JSON list of C-alpha atoms in Angstrom, two decimals:
[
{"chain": "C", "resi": 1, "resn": "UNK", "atom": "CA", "xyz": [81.89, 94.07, 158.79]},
{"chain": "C", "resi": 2, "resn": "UNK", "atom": "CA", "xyz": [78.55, 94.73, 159.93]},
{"chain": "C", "resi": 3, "resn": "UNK", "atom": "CA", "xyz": [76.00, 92.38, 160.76]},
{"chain": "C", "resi": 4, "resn": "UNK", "atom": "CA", "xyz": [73.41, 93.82, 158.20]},
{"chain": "C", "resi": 5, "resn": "UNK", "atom": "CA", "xyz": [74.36, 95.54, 155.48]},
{"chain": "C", "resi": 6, "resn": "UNK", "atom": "CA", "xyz": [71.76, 97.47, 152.67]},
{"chain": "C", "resi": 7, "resn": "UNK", "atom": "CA", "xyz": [72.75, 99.90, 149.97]},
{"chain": "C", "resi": 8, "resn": "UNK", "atom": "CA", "xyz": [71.89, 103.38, 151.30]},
{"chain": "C", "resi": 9, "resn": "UNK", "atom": "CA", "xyz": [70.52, 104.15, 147.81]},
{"chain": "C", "resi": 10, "resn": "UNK", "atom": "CA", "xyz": [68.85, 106.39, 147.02]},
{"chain": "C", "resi": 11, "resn": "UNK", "atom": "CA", "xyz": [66.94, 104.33, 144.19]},
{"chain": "C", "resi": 12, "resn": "UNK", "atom": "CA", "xyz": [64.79, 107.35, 142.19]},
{"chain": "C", "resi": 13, "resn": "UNK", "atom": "CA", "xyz": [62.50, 104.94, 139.61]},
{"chain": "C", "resi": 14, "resn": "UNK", "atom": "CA", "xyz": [59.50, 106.09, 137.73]},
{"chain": "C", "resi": 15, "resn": "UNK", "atom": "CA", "xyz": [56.01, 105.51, 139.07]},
{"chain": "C", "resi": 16, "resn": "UNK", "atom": "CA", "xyz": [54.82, 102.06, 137.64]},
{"chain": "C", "resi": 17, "resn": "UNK", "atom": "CA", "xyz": [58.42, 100.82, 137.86]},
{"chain": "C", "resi": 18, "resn": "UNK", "atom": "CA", "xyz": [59.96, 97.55, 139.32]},
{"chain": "C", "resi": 19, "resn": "UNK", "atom": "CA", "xyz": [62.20, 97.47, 141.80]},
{"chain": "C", "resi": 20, "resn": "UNK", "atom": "CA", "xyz": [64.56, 95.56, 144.33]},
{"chain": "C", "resi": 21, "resn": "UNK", "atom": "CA", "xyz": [66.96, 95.62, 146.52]},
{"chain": "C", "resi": 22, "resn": "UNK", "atom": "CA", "xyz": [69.15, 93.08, 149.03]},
{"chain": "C", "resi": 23, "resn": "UNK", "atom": "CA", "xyz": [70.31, 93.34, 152.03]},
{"chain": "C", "resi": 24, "resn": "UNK", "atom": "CA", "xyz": [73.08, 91.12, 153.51]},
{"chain": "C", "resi": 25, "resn": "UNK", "atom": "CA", "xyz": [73.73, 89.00, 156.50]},
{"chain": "C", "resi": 26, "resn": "UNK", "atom": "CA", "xyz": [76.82, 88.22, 158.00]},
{"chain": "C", "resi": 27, "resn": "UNK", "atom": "CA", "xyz": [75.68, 85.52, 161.30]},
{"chain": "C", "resi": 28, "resn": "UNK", "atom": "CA", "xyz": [74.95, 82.45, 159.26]},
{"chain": "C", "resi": 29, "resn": "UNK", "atom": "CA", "xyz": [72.92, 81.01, 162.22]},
{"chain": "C", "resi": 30, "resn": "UNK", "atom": "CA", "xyz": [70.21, 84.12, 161.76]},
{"chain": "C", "resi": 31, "resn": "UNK", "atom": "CA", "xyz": [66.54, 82.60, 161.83]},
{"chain": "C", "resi": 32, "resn": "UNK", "atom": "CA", "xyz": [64.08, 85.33, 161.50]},
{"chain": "C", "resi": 33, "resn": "UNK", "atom": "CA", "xyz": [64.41, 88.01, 158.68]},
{"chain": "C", "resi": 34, "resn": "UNK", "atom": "CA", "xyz": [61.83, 91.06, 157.92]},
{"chain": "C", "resi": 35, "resn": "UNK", "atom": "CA", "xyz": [61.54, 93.92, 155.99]},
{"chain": "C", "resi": 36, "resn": "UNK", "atom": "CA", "xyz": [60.74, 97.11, 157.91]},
{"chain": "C", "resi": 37, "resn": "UNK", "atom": "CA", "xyz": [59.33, 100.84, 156.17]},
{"chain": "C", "resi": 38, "resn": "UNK", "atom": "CA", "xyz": [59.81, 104.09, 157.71]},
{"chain": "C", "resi": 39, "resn": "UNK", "atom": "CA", "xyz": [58.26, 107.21, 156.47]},
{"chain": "C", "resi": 40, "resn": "UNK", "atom": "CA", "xyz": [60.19, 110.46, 156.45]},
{"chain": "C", "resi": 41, "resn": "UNK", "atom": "CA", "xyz": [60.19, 111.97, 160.56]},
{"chain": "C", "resi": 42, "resn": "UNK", "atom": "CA", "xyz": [58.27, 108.61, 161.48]},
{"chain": "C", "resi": 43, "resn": "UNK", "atom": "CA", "xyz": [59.00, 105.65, 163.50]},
{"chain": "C", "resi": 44, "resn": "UNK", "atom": "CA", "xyz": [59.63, 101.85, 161.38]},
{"chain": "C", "resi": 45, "resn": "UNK", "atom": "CA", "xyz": [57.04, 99.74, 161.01]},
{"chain": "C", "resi": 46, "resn": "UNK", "atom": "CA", "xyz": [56.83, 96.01, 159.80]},
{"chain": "C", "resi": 47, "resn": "UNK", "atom": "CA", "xyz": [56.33, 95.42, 155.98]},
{"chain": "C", "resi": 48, "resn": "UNK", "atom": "CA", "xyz": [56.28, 91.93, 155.51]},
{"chain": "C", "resi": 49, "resn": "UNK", "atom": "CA", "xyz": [58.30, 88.61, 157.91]},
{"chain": "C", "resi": 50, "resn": "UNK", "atom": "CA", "xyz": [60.43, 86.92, 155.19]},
{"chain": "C", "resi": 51, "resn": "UNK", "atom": "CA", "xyz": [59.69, 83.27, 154.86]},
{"chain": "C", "resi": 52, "resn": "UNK", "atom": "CA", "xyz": [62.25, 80.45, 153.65]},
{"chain": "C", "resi": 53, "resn": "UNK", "atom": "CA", "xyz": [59.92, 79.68, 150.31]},
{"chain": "C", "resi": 54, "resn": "UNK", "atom": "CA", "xyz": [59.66, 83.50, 150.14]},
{"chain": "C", "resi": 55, "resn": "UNK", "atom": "CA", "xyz": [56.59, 85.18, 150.48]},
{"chain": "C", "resi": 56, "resn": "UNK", "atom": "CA", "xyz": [54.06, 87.66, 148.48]},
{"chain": "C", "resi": 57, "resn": "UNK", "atom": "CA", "xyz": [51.94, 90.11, 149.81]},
{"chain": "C", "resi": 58, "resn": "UNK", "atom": "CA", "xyz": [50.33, 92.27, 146.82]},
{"chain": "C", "resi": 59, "resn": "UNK", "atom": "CA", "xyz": [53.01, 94.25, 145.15]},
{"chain": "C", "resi": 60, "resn": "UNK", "atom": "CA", "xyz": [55.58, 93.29, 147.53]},
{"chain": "C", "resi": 61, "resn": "UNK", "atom": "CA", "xyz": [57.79, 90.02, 147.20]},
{"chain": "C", "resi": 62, "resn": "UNK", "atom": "CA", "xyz": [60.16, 88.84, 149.68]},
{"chain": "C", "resi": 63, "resn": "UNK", "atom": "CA", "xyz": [62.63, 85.84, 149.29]},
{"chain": "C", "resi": 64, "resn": "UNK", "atom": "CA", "xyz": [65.27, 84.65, 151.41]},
{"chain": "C", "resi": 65, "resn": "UNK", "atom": "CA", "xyz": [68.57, 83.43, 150.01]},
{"chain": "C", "resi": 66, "resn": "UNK", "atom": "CA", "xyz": [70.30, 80.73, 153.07]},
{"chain": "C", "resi": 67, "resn": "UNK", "atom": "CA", "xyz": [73.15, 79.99, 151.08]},
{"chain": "C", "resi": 68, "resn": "UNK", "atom": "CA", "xyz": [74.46, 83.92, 149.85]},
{"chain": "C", "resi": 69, "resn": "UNK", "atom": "CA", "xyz": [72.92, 85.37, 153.18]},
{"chain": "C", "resi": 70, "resn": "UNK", "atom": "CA", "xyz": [70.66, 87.98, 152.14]},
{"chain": "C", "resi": 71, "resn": "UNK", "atom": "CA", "xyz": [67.08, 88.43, 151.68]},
{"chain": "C", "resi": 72, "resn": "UNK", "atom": "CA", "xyz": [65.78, 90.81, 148.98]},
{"chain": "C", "resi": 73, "resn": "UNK", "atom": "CA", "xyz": [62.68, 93.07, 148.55]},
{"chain": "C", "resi": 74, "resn": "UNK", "atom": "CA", "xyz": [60.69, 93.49, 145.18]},
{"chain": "C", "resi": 75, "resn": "UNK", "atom": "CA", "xyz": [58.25, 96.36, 144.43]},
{"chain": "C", "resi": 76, "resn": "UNK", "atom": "CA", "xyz": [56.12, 95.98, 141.46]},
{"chain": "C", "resi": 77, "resn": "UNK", "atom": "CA", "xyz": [54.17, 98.64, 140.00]},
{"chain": "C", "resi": 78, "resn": "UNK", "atom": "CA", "xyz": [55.17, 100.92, 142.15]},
{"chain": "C", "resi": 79, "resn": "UNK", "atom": "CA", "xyz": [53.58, 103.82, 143.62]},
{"chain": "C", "resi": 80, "resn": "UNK", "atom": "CA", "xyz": [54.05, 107.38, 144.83]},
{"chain": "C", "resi": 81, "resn": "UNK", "atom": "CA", "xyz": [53.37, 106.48, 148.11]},
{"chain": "C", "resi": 82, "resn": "UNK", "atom": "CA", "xyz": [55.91, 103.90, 148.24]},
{"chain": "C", "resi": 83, "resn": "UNK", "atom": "CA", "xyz": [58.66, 106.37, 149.09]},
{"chain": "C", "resi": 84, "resn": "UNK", "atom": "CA", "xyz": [60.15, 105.39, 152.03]},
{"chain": "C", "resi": 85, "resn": "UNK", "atom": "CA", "xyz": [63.21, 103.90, 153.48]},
{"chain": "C", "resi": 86, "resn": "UNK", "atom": "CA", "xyz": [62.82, 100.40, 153.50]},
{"chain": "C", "resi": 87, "resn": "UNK", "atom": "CA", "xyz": [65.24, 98.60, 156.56]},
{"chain": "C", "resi": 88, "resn": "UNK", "atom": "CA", "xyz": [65.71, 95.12, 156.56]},
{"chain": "C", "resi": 89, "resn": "UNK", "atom": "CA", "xyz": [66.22, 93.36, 159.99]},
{"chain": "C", "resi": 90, "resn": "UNK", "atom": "CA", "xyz": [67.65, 90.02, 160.97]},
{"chain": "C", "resi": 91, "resn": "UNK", "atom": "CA", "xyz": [66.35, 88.32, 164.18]},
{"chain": "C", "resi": 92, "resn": "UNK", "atom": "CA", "xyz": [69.64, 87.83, 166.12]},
{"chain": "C", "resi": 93, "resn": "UNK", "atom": "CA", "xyz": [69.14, 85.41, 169.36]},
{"chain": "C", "resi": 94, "resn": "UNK", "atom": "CA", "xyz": [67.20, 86.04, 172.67]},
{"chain": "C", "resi": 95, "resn": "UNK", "atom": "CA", "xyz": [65.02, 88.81, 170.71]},
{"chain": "C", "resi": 96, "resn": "UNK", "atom": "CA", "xyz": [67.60, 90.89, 169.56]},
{"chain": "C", "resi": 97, "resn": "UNK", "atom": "CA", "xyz": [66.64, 91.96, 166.49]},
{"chain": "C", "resi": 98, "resn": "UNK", "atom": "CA", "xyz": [69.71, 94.01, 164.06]},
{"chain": "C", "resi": 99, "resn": "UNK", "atom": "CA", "xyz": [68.65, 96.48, 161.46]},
{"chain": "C", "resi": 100, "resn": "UNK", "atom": "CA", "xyz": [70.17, 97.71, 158.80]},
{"chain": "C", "resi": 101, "resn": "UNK", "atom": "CA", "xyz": [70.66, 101.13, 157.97]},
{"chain": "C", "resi": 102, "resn": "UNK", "atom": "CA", "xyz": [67.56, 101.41, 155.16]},
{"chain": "C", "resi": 103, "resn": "UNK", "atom": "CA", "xyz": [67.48, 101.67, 151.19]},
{"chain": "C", "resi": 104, "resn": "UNK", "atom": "CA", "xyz": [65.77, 104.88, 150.39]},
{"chain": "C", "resi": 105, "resn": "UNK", "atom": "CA", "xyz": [63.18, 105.26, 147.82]},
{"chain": "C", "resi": 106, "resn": "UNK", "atom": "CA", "xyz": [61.74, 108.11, 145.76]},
{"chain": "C", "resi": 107, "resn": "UNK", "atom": "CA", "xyz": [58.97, 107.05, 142.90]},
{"chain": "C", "resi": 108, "resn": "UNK", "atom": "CA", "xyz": [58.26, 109.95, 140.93]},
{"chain": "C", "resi": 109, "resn": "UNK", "atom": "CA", "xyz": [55.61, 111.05, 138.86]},
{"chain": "X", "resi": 1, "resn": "UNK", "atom": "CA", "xyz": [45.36, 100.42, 172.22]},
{"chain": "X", "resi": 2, "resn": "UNK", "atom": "CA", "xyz": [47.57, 103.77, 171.73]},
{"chain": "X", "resi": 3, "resn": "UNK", "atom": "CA", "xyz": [50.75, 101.89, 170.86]},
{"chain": "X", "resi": 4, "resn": "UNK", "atom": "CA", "xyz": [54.44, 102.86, 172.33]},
{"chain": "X", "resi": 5, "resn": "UNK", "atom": "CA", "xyz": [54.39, 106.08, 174.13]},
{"chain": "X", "resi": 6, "resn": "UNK", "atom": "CA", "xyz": [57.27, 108.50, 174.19]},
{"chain": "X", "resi": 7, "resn": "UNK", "atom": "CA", "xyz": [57.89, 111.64, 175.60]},
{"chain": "X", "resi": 8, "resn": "UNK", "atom": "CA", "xyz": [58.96, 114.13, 175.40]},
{"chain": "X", "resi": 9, "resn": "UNK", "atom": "CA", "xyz": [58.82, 113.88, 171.21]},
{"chain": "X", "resi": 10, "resn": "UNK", "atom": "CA", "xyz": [61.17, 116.67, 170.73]},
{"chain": "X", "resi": 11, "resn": "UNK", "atom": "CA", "xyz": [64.25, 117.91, 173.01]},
{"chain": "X", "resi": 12, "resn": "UNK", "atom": "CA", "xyz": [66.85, 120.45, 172.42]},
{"chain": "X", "resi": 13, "resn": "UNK", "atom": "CA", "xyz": [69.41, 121.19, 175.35]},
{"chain": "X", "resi": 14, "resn": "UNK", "atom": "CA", "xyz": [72.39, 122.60, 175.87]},
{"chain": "X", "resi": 15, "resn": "UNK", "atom": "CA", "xyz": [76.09, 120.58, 176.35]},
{"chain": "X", "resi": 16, "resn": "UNK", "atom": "CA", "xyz": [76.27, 119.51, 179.72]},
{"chain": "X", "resi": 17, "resn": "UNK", "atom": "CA", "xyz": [72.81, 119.11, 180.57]},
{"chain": "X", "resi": 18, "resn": "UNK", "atom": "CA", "xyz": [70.72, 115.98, 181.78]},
{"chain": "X", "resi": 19, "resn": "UNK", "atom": "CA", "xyz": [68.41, 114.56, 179.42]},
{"chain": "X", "resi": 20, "resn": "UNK", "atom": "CA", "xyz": [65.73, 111.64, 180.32]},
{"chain": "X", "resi": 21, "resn": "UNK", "atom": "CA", "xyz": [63.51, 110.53, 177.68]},
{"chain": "X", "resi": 22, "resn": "UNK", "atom": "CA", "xyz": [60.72, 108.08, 178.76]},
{"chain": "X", "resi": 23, "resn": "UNK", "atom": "CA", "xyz": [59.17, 105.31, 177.21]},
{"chain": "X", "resi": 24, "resn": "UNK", "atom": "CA", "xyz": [55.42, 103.62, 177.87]},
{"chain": "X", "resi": 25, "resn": "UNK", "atom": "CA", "xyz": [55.52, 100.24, 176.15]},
{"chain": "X", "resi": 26, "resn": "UNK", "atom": "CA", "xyz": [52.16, 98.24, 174.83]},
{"chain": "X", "resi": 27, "resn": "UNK", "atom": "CA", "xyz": [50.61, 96.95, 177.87]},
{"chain": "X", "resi": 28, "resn": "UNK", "atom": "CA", "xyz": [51.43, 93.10, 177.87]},
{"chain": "X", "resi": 29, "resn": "UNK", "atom": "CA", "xyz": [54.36, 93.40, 176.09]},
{"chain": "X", "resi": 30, "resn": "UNK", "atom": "CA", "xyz": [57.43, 91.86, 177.92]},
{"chain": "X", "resi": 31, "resn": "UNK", "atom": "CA", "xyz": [60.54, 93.11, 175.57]},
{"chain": "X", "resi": 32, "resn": "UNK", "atom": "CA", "xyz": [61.48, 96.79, 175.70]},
{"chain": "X", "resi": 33, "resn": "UNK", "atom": "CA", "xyz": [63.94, 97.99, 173.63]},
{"chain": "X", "resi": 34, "resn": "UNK", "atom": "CA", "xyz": [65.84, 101.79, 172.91]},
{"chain": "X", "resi": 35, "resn": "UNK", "atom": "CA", "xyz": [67.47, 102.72, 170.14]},
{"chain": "X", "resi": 36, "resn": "UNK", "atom": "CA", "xyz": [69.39, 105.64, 168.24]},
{"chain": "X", "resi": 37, "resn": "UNK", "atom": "CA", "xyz": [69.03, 106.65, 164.36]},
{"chain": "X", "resi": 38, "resn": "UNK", "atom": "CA", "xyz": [71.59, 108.95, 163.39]},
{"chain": "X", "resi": 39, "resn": "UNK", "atom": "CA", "xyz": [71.87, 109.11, 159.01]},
{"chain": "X", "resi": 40, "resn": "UNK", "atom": "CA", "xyz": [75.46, 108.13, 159.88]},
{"chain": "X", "resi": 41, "resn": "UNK", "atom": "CA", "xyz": [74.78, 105.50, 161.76]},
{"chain": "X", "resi": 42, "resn": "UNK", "atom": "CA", "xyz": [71.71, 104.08, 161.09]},
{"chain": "X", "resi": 43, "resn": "UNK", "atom": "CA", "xyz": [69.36, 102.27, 163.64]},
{"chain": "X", "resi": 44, "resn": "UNK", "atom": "CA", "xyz": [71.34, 100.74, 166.59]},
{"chain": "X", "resi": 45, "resn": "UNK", "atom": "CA", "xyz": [70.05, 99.36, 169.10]},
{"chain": "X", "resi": 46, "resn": "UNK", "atom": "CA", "xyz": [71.30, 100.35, 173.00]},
{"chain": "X", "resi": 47, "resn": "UNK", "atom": "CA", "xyz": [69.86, 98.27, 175.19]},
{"chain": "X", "resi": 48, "resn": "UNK", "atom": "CA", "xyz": [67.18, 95.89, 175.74]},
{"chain": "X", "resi": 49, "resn": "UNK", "atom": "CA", "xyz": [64.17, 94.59, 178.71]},
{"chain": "X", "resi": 50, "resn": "UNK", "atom": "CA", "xyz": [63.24, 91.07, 179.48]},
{"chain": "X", "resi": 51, "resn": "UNK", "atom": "CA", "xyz": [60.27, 91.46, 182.42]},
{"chain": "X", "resi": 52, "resn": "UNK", "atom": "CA", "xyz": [61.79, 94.87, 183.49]},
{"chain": "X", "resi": 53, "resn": "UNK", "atom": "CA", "xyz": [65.46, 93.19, 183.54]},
{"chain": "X", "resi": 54, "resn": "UNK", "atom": "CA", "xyz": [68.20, 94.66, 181.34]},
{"chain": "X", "resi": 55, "resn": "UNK", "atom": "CA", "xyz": [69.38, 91.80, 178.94]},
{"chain": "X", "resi": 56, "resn": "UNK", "atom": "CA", "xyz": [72.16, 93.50, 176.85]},
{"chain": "X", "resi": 57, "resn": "UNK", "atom": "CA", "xyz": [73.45, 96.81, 177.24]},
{"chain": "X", "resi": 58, "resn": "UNK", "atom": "CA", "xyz": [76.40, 96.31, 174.63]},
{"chain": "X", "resi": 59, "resn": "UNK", "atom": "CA", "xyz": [74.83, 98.77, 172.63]},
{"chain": "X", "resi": 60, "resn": "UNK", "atom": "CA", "xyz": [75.30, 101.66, 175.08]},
{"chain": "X", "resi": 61, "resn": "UNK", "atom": "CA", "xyz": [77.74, 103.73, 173.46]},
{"chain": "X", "resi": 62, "resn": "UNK", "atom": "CA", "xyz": [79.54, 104.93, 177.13]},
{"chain": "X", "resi": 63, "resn": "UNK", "atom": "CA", "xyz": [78.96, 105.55, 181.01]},
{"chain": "X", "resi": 64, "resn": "UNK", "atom": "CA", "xyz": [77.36, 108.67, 180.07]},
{"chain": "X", "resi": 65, "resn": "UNK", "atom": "CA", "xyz": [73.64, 106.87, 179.06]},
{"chain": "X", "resi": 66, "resn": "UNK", "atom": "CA", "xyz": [71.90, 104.87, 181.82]},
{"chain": "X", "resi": 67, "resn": "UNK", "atom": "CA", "xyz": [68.71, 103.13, 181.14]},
{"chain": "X", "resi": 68, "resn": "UNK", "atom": "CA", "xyz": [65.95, 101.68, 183.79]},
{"chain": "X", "resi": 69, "resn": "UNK", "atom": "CA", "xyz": [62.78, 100.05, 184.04]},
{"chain": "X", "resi": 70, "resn": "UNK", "atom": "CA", "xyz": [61.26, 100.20, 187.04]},
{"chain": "X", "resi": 71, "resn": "UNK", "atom": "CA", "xyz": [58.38, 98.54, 186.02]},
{"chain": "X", "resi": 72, "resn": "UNK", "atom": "CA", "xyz": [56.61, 96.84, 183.15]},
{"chain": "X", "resi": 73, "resn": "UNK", "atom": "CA", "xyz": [54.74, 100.16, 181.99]},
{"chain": "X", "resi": 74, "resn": "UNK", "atom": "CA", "xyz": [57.90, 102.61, 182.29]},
{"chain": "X", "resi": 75, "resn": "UNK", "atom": "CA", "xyz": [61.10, 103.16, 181.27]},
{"chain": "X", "resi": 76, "resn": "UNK", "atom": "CA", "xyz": [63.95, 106.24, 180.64]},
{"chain": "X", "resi": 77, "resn": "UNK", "atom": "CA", "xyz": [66.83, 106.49, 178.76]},
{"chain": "X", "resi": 78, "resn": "UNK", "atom": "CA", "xyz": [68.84, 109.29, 180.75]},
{"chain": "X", "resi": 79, "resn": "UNK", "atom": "CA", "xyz": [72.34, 110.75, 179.26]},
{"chain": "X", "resi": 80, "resn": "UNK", "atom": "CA", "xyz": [74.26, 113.21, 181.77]},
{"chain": "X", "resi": 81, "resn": "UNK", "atom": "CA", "xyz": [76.34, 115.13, 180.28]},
{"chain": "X", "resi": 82, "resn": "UNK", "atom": "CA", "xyz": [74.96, 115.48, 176.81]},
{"chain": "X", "resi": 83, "resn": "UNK", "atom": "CA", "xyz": [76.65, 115.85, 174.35]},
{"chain": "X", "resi": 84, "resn": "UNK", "atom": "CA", "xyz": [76.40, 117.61, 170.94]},
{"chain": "X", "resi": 85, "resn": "UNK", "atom": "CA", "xyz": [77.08, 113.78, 169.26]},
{"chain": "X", "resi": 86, "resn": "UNK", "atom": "CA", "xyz": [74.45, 112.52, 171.03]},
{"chain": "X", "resi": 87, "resn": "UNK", "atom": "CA", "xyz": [71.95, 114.36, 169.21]},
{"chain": "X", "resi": 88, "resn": "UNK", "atom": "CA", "xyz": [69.88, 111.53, 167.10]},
{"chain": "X", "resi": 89, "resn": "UNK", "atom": "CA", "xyz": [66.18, 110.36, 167.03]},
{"chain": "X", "resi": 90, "resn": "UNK", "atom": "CA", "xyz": [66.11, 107.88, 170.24]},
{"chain": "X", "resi": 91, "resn": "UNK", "atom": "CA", "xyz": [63.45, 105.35, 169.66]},
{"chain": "X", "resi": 92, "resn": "UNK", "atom": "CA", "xyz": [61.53, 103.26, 172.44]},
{"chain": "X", "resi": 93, "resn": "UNK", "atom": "CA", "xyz": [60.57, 99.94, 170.55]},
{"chain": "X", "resi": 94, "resn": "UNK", "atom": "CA", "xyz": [57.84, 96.86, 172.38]},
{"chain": "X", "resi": 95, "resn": "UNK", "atom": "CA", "xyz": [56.97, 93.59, 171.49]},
{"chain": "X", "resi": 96, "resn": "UNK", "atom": "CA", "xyz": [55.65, 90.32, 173.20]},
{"chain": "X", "resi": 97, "resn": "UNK", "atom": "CA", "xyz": [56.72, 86.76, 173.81]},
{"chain": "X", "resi": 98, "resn": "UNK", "atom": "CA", "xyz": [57.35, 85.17, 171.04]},
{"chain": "X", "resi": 99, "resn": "UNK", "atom": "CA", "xyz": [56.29, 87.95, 168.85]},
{"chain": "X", "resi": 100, "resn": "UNK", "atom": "CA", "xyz": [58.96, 88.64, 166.51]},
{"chain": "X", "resi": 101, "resn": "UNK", "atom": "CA", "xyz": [57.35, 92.16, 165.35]},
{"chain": "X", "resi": 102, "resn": "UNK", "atom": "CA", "xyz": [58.74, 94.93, 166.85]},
{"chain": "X", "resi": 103, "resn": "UNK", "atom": "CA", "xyz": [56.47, 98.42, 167.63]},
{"chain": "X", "resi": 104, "resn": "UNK", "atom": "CA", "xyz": [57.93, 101.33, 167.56]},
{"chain": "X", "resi": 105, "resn": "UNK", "atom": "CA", "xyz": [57.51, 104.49, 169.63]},
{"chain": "X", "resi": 106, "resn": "UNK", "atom": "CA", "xyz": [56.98, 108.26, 167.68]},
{"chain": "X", "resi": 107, "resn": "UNK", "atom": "CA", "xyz": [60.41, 108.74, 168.66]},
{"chain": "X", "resi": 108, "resn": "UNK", "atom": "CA", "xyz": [62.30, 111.39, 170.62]},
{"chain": "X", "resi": 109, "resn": "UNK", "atom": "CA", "xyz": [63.98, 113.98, 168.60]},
{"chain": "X", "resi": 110, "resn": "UNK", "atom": "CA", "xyz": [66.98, 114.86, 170.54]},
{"chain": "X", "resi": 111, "resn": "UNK", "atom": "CA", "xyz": [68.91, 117.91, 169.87]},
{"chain": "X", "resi": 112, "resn": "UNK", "atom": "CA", "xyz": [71.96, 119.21, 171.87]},
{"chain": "X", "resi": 113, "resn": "UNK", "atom": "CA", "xyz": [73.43, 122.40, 170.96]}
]
């Protein structure tokens, strides 16, 4: 089993549409958790950390879920320019962070 | 600051050959890590730098790939003999003490034919 695991996807949802997906953790000792975006032929970059209460940040909602080990993602309203893959990583120990391998998403007009 | 610097950003090479892609983290930054993206695969990570010292190599997928940092502004990721399976989008990632983001390099595009 791998240590992170995300549905590939893709998820194809109108423009204006919610949506969400999990990702799941199998090292019940993990502390850290983010959510990552990476643009088509780009590198990742950091979305949002992912807190314990869960956190907000605009559109974007990320909660934590200790007991079922996974975090989730949730886009509201969402726009064209959210297309992306969206990875979700899990801070391991001594810095070693593991990333899964990304939920793809197309908004279209 | 201009961020993670790799070169070169795209690579295409015959089976056989040497390849050494280099990596320029943040200045200050005191983790360096490399990975490989592959859409079978996803985004593993090879090895990683504490203060220029390799921490955990598990990730390095045979004797063929050899990593080094010979100092806190460098480091390659060399692979003699390529292979055709080695061809993947190698990424050079940086972050600080107890910094938990990690920034990512452009990427190398690697291609071996």
């Amino acid at each position: 089993r791998k240590e992170v695991e995300q549905d590939p996807g893709p998820f194809n949802v109108p423009e204006g549409a919610t949506v969400a997906f999990n990702c799941t953790y199998s090292n019940s000792a993990s502390q850290s958790f983010f959510w990552y975006r990476q643009d088509c032929r780009k590198e990742p970059k950091l979305l949002m950390s992912v807190y314990s209460s869960g956190n907000e940040d605009g559109r974007f909602t990320a909660q934590l879920n200790r007991a079922s080990q996974y975090i989730s993602l949730l886009i509201r309203d969402s726009k064209l320019s959210d297309s992306a893959t969206y990875l979700c990583a899990v801070y391991s120990s001594a810095s070693k962070i593991i990333f899964g391998s990304g939920t793809r998403l197309s908004i279209r007009p | 600051d201009a961020g993670v610097i790799q070169s070169p950003r795209h690579e295409v090479t015959e089976m056989g050959q040497e390849v050494t892609l280099r990596c320029k983290p943040i200045s200050g930054h005191d983790y360096l890590f490399w990975y490989r993206q592959t859409m079978m695969r996803g985004l593993e990570l090879l090895i990683y730098f504490n203060n220029n010292v390799p921490i955990d190599d598990s990730g390095m997928p045979e004797d063929r790939f050899s990593a080094k940092m010979p100092n806190a502004s460098f480091s390659t990721l060399k692979i003699q003999p390529s292979e055709p399976r080695d061809s993947a989008v190698y990424f050079c990632a940086s972050t600080g003490q107890g910094d938990y983001e990690q920034y990512f390099g452009p990427g190398t595009r690697l291609t071996v034919t």
